C-alpha positions as a LaTeX table, in Angstrom:
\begin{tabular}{lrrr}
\hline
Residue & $x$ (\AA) & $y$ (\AA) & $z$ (\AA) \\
\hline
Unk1 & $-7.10$ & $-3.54$ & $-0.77$ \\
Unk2 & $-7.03$ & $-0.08$ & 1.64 \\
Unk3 & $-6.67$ & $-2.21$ & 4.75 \\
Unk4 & $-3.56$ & $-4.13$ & 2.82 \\
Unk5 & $-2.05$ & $-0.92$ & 2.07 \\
Unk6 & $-2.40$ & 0.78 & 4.75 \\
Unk7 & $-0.90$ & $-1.49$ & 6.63 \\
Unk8 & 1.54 & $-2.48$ & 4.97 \\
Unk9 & 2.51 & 1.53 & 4.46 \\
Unk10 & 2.91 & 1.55 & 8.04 \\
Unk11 & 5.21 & $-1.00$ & 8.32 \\
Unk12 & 7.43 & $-0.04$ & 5.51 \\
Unk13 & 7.91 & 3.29 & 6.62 \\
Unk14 & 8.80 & 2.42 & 9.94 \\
Unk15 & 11.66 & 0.22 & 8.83 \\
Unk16 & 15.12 & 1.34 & 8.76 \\
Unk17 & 14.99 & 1.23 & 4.53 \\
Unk18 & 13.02 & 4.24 & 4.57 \\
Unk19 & 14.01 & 6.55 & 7.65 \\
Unk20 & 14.91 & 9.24 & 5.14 \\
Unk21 & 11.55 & 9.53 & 4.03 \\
Unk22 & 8.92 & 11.69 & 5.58 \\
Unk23 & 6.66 & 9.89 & 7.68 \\
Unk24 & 4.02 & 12.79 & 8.34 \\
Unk25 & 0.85 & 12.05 & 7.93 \\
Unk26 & 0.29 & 14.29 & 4.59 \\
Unk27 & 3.02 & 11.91 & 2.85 \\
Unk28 & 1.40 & 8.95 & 4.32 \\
Unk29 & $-1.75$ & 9.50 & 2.88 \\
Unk30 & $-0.03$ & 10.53 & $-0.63$ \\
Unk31 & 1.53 & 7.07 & $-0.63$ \\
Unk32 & $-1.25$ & 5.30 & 0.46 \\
Unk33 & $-3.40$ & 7.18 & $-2.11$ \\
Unk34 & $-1.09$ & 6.15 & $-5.30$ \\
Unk35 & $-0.67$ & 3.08 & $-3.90$ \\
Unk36 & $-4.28$ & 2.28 & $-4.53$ \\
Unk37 & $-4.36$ & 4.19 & $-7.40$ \\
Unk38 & $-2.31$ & 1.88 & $-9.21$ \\
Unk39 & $-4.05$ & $-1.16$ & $-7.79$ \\
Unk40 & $-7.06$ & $-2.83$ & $-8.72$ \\
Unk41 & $-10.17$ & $-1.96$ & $-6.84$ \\
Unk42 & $-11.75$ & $-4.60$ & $-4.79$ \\
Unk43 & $-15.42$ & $-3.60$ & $-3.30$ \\
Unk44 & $-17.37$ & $-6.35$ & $-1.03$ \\
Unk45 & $-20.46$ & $-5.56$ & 1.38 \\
Unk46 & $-20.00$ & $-8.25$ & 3.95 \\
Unk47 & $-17.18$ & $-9.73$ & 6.05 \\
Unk48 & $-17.33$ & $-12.90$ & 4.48 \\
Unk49 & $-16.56$ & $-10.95$ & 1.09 \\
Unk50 & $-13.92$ & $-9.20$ & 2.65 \\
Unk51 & $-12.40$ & $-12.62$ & 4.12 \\
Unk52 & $-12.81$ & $-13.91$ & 0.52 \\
Unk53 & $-11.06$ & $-11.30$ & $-1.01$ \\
Unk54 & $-8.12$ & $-11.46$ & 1.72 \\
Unk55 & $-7.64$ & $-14.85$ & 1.30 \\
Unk56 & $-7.17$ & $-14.28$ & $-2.93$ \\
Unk57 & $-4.81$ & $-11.18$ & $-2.21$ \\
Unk58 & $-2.77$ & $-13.06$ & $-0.06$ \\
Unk59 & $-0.35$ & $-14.96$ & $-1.75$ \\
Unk60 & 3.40 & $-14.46$ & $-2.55$ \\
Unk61 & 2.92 & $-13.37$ & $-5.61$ \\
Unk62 & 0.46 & $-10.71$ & $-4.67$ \\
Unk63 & 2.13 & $-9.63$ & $-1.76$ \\
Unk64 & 5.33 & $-8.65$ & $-3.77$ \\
Unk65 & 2.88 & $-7.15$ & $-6.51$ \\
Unk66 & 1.47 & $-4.64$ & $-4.03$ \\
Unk67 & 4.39 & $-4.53$ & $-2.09$ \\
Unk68 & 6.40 & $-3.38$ & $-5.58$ \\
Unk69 & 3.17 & $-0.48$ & $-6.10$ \\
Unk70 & 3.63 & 0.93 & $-2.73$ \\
Unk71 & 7.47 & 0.92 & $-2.59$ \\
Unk72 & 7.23 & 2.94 & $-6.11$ \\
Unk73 & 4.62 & 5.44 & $-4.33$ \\
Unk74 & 7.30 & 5.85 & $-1.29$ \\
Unk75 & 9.69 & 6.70 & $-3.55$ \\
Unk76 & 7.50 & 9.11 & $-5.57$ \\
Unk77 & 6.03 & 10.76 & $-3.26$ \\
Unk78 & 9.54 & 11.14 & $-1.60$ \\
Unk79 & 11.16 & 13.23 & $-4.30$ \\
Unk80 & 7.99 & 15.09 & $-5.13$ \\
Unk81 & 6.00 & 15.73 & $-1.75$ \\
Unk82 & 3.30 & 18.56 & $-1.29$ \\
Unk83 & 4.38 & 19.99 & 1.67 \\
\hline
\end{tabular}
């Protein structure tokens, strides 16, 4: 689940929907922290797990779930950041 959202972080921040944001890296890793916070926790030991895993996570449906968690944590942590 980290690699998905950090990733996927990355991306959304660099579009033009969330230029107003901050993009420093203290507000990155708040969003990418509450992000998984609200997401389920996924632990595997070996690539194939992780492959496994990957392949369940990635479906539409999933990707707009934890696409809807992190866009919640942009907008969180953009009116309340800690800097």
């Amino acid at each position: 689940m980290e690699e998905i959202v950090v990733t996927w972080v990355q991306v959304l921040m660099s579009g033009i929907e969330y230029q107003t944001f901050c993009s420093c890296r203290k507000c990155k890793n708040d969003i990418i922290t509450l992000s998984l916070n609200n997401l389920p926790n996924y632990y595997v030991t070996t690539e194939v797990g992780r492959k496994r895993i990957f392949g369940n996570l990635n479906t539409e449906e999933n990707r707009k779930w934890i696409n809807k968690r992190i866009i919640n944590a942009i907008h969180v942590v953009g009116e309340y950041p800690k800097h």
